């Protein structure tokens, strides 16, 4: 189990968040822009400065220096090393790990970054950069994966390829994943557990059903009328919806 | 190999003397030229010098006081005389001997400066100060001095026409084609110009031989060609 | 080029090259301390690092003479260990390097301050400890600045006169670097021509160092691409 | 009308795109990661180097230096000026424009950045940064607006507020907008015209119907069955959908 | 402090301050040319900018004498305009500034190269022309480097001896800056005490300049926050 309790002051912003997450599932951190999601991830992975703890199966990770916490993190901005090729970026964490569960070739294939391996980050597109960053985090063989809107810059097709891979990952490696996203569909698809954040605090914690919105199965099509069996909260009649 | 630490103003003459010595004895001599004050301190710091040739008594006194000099080896090597120079272009009318009536200020013009080695530490500048004081010109000219770091720099200021007049050694004046002799200072107007030399405490056994050579007639002839006079 | 000039050139190269190469790691340490560490007295240390710059070179030479002379506290120790600095070409490097040091520290410091700390943090998260980060992230990212530091250190050491002549004296073939040879040439009436030639040799060395540094930078950029 | 024809070589990538866009509507640039969308925007707004033209109502913008093209651009990375407060960032373009159609207060309100005005970009969250960048571009009173995934970092609520504002904007100022997004719903909602890009080329151009997916209005709710009147392509029975 | 020491201190401040302040805009232009412009002969210009660094100060002083002396091509012109450089404190600034110039150019250049060109591009898109961008984006972003350039320029000018005394000679109250006074004191056996005191004054000036620069940097950071 992942047990997080964080307390920080950032300028005028007070972060005071405590929640728990299952140790082998995806926990979605959900909340409006500026709620403190990225700050929570930074507090978990960065230098220990404020109060609090981050216990993973009992051990307090904050007691370790960041380089020994085995936390993989994908930042909102990719933070690739500009002086290395994509391949050297990917291998950076891999080389420094004593495990090898997540394979280089596998990651390269799923993220479709083989053609980029010899390129420098500066020449990549936004989505390409983000994929490389995801790969780099995965290959460091983490015990805990933090992802900050990792798929926001990706197109639907690429997303649809990476999502199942993340699902496999969590199944195969029993790796807890904290996943920040603004995309309800993405969260509902991946998340086993949802933590709602607002103004630096946890306002609700629970299952995927916490997320507003709905998904379902198309059960009938008649002319331009489509009938869907929905799970989750029901939309109000007259409201405008998008199907994806 | 012998090492001679000598005043920078002796550079060329000493090098020639060294070559002559090597030609005669097959013994190489190497030099390190710097200002005499610097050398005195370098000796204190353990410089690997066998012989010190200073451009002034003060630096030699300092070396003696600091125990860098082998007692009893100090000798007066050379003398020199002090002259007034003007830029060649000025076509200055030479004056044989400068006395108290010399119109120094008038010759400097409204804002010209008199180039000298800095009297605070350059031997030539100190002699110039003594001479000007003796001749009663010092007080008037003192605010008009351009104090250079060494005699050569003072000379350069005159030969470039930056200063209309300068006081330097006769040896320097003789070799710079950019300057004309504008006058001589009476030998009695300043302390005798003397270049003392001495063996250092760590001098090699062959060092006295070179020191003797410098005092020989052959060496004197070389020094004379550069305008140096025998010591007073 | 006369044999003496060639000797001065070669000696300058050795003296300045050694000063820059030995100076660089020390400059990195010093720059790290003033750029990255916060402790009382930091500004004082920073100021002391500038001392060789604000003091006339001759004073620095004398200070070195006092410290590293055979009578000096450090010099006496080194002397026992059989190491002589005063009046040797190693000493010339020490003097030239001391004068160039503040410039190197400045250049390294500016480069260190321009490194994005978030990248170092990212490396940390990937398991890289302090030294690992230093050598794989910080210094490579600061590399253009390090090369700038080498160039400026080399150039300054190449031109250093006052501290070298004071500390190491002016012995041809031993400590007479190009600036000292130029000085000596200027002492001789009519030596301007030789001085000019020596000055041009100095400048060519600087050009060579610059070209080398630019080539190095380009090579480094390429290397990252192929690896 | 906006008439774009661009030809560029970027390392191993060849960009060769030509399309037209209505002069007062939103044109969505759609395509997979690495297709060349950001590169097209860069070619339109940046220094003229390759071949091609960008004609806005007849004038070739590429004949002008970038600072006189009156193009507002929101980059994928916000590119706020780090040494200025958010307010000074916002006013940067405003001050340099001789018009004043789009008002400071209005933009600040819609983007909800009033509390951020005195802050430095380094202290902003990802979404806050992006909103400031949108505001800066709008306030430069552009003749043409380029937006590269401007809402990707924003939460649904914020998006829902900004989208109508962009709609008003295009209605009020008859401003052509090139809009890069990976989000079908967003594109369908905003776009009058769609340009599909792949591998540096335009592969299709047309109306919003080009976009796969569908949206509609909820007409009935019975138990967990929801009936929706759909416009656009109909989903296949049995398929899984998400409603947003 | 004796009156003469106070005078030397004051003069040094003026001479070095003027050298740094006048030197900065020139250094910015020079750094811009070598950092941002690509043209054949760039490396040569770069090397020439380093010349005062690699040449002994005395040679630089001598070269200035040839150029700016009343007989020199530039000096003759200035003389007609009633401007005298040799033997004046302005001349001392010129000499000190010339020696410090390569260091200032280096610092500015490093700062310019660290500015993210995408931000300049962004400003361009917002309607900012060349000068506008220069003054609102490039230079403010390079500000820490510009301040570093000022500090290093001031420190180097403060310590400059050889070029000043060669070009401007030692005219007390006019060109006798601290290094010249220190040098004078040191050349006289037993003058160590005075030299030490003057050296400490020099160092204090450098400390003051450093503190001022750090305060400036902080103020600048604050200013951006409040505006
Ligand atoms: N140094 C600081 N000074 C003041 N406020 C700060 C500072 N650092 C962060 N904040 C504020 O803290 C809040 C949380 O920021 P954080 O980046 O964690 O948000 P987020 O939930 O990730 O938002 P987004 O979805 O937009 O990325 C924001 O409102 C931000 O402005
Ligand atoms: N200097 C370069 N060298 C090689 N390839 C480059 C260079 N610059 C860009 N590219 C390539 O050009 C392609 C287009 O990049 P661009 O940023 O325009 O993509 P995009 O459509 O915006 O993608 P995304 O949706 O991921 O942001 C990418 O495949 C990128 O790798
Ligand atoms: O020879 Mo000296 O000691 O430079 O006047
Ligand atoms: Mg965030
Ligand atoms: Mg893009």
Tab-separated table of C-alpha atoms in Angstrom, chain A residues 62-208:
chain	number	residue	atom	x	y	z
A	62	UNK	CA	11.063	10.341	2.166
A	63	UNK	CA	13.682	8.957	4.515
A	64	UNK	CA	15.768	8.070	1.448
A	65	UNK	CA	17.512	10.532	-0.822
A	66	UNK	CA	15.550	10.891	-4.076
A	67	UNK	CA	18.113	8.910	-6.058
A	68	UNK	CA	17.462	5.853	-3.942
A	69	UNK	CA	13.693	5.946	-3.844
A	70	UNK	CA	13.167	4.015	-7.070
A	71	UNK	CA	10.457	6.362	-8.199
A	72	UNK	CA	9.892	6.838	-11.889
A	73	UNK	CA	8.408	10.179	-12.795
A	74	UNK	CA	7.055	11.601	-16.021
A	75	UNK	CA	6.850	15.365	-15.690
A	76	UNK	CA	4.331	17.618	-17.323
A	77	UNK	CA	7.256	19.057	-19.267
A	78	UNK	CA	9.342	16.153	-20.451
A	79	UNK	CA	12.707	17.172	-18.916
A	80	UNK	CA	14.686	15.043	-21.307
A	81	UNK	CA	18.432	15.583	-21.120
A	82	UNK	CA	19.133	17.899	-24.034
A	83	UNK	CA	22.746	16.804	-24.477
A	84	UNK	CA	21.904	13.132	-24.957
A	85	UNK	CA	20.203	11.271	-27.733
A	86	UNK	CA	16.830	9.742	-27.047
A	87	UNK	CA	18.512	6.374	-26.627
A	88	UNK	CA	20.953	7.646	-24.046
A	89	UNK	CA	18.054	9.307	-22.266
A	90	UNK	CA	16.195	6.003	-22.188
A	91	UNK	CA	19.185	4.064	-20.971
A	92	UNK	CA	20.080	6.602	-18.307
A	93	UNK	CA	17.825	5.133	-15.650
A	94	UNK	CA	18.112	1.595	-16.980
A	95	UNK	CA	21.873	1.580	-16.538
A	96	UNK	CA	21.548	2.804	-12.986
A	97	UNK	CA	19.114	0.113	-11.953
A	98	UNK	CA	20.055	-3.363	-10.787
A	99	UNK	CA	16.884	-4.894	-12.171
A	100	UNK	CA	15.725	-5.531	-15.667
A	101	UNK	CA	12.035	-6.408	-15.577
A	102	UNK	CA	10.981	-3.798	-18.096
A	103	UNK	CA	12.858	-4.354	-21.323
A	104	UNK	CA	14.365	-1.711	-23.586
A	105	UNK	CA	13.091	-3.199	-26.824
A	106	UNK	CA	9.612	-3.690	-25.483
A	107	UNK	CA	9.317	-0.109	-24.318
A	108	UNK	CA	10.741	1.234	-27.566
A	109	UNK	CA	8.268	-0.769	-29.527
A	110	UNK	CA	5.177	0.123	-27.570
A	111	UNK	CA	6.045	3.801	-27.505
A	112	UNK	CA	7.007	3.654	-31.187
A	113	UNK	CA	10.186	5.567	-30.619
A	114	UNK	CA	12.600	3.359	-32.552
A	115	UNK	CA	13.049	5.963	-35.312
A	116	UNK	CA	13.852	8.626	-32.738
A	117	UNK	CA	16.574	6.782	-30.844
A	118	UNK	CA	19.507	8.607	-32.367
A	119	UNK	CA	17.900	12.055	-32.265
A	120	UNK	CA	18.353	14.894	-29.791
A	121	UNK	CA	15.320	16.007	-27.767
A	122	UNK	CA	15.381	19.492	-29.282
A	123	UNK	CA	14.351	18.073	-32.635
A	124	UNK	CA	11.384	16.067	-31.355
A	125	UNK	CA	7.733	16.996	-31.588
A	126	UNK	CA	5.761	17.531	-28.400
A	127	UNK	CA	4.266	14.054	-28.459
A	128	UNK	CA	7.550	12.400	-29.354
A	129	UNK	CA	9.220	14.087	-26.435
A	130	UNK	CA	6.538	12.925	-24.066
A	131	UNK	CA	6.812	9.333	-25.257
A	132	UNK	CA	10.557	9.375	-24.735
A	133	UNK	CA	10.014	10.683	-21.215
A	134	UNK	CA	7.540	7.906	-20.470
A	135	UNK	CA	10.037	5.366	-21.735
A	136	UNK	CA	12.829	6.799	-19.650
A	137	UNK	CA	10.737	6.602	-16.488
A	138	UNK	CA	9.588	3.057	-17.181
A	139	UNK	CA	13.075	1.796	-17.934
A	140	UNK	CA	14.414	2.989	-14.597
A	141	UNK	CA	12.567	-0.054	-13.227
A	142	UNK	CA	10.723	1.913	-10.574
A	143	UNK	CA	8.880	0.640	-7.538
A	144	UNK	CA	6.455	3.496	-7.940
A	145	UNK	CA	5.511	5.375	-11.060
A	146	UNK	CA	4.333	8.980	-11.065
A	147	UNK	CA	2.856	10.312	-14.271
A	148	UNK	CA	1.786	13.904	-14.805
A	149	UNK	CA	-0.576	14.122	-17.773
A	150	UNK	CA	1.651	11.783	-19.724
A	151	UNK	CA	-0.710	11.361	-22.627
A	152	UNK	CA	-2.015	14.915	-22.914
A	153	UNK	CA	0.225	15.661	-25.871
A	154	UNK	CA	-0.556	12.422	-27.675
A	155	UNK	CA	-3.076	11.728	-30.374
A	156	UNK	CA	-5.915	9.290	-29.893
A	157	UNK	CA	-4.265	6.498	-31.819
A	158	UNK	CA	-1.035	6.677	-29.855
A	159	UNK	CA	-2.959	6.957	-26.602
A	160	UNK	CA	-4.931	3.882	-27.481
A	161	UNK	CA	-1.651	2.002	-27.907
A	162	UNK	CA	0.032	3.210	-24.767
A	163	UNK	CA	-2.909	2.794	-22.417
A	164	UNK	CA	-3.064	-1.006	-22.730
A	165	UNK	CA	0.688	-1.126	-22.247
A	166	UNK	CA	0.356	0.770	-18.981
A	167	UNK	CA	-2.386	-1.650	-18.032
A	168	UNK	CA	-0.107	-4.592	-18.777
A	169	UNK	CA	2.656	-2.962	-16.844
A	170	UNK	CA	0.631	-2.556	-13.723
A	171	UNK	CA	-0.631	-6.109	-14.029
A	172	UNK	CA	2.783	-7.614	-14.652
A	173	UNK	CA	4.880	-5.677	-12.216
A	174	UNK	CA	2.397	-4.932	-9.490
A	175	UNK	CA	3.604	-1.376	-9.689
A	176	UNK	CA	1.617	1.380	-8.011
A	177	UNK	CA	1.046	4.250	-10.395
A	178	UNK	CA	-0.033	7.750	-9.487
A	179	UNK	CA	-1.557	9.200	-12.571
A	180	UNK	CA	-2.469	12.855	-13.045
A	181	UNK	CA	-4.856	13.552	-15.867
A	182	UNK	CA	-7.585	15.948	-16.846
A	183	UNK	CA	-9.143	13.430	-19.098
A	184	UNK	CA	-12.066	11.666	-17.516
A	185	UNK	CA	-12.119	8.869	-20.056
A	186	UNK	CA	-8.444	8.137	-19.618
A	187	UNK	CA	-8.768	8.108	-15.859
A	188	UNK	CA	-11.800	5.907	-15.843
A	189	UNK	CA	-10.173	3.490	-18.157
A	190	UNK	CA	-6.964	3.174	-16.140
A	191	UNK	CA	-7.787	4.016	-12.573
A	192	UNK	CA	-8.465	1.546	-9.817
A	193	UNK	CA	-8.590	4.310	-7.325
A	194	UNK	CA	-9.366	7.999	-7.608
A	195	UNK	CA	-8.214	10.891	-5.435
A	196	UNK	CA	-9.873	14.233	-6.009
A	197	UNK	CA	-7.712	17.245	-5.225
A	198	UNK	CA	-8.776	20.844	-4.901
A	199	UNK	CA	-6.900	23.818	-3.536
A	200	UNK	CA	-4.118	21.705	-2.141
A	201	UNK	CA	-6.330	19.262	-0.266
A	202	UNK	CA	-7.853	15.878	-0.852
A	203	UNK	CA	-11.566	16.435	-1.173
A	204	UNK	CA	-12.626	12.897	-1.952
A	205	UNK	CA	-11.071	9.461	-2.338
A	206	UNK	CA	-12.676	6.336	-3.738
A	207	UNK	CA	-13.279	4.169	-6.787
A	208	UNK	CA	-13.500	5.231	-10.405
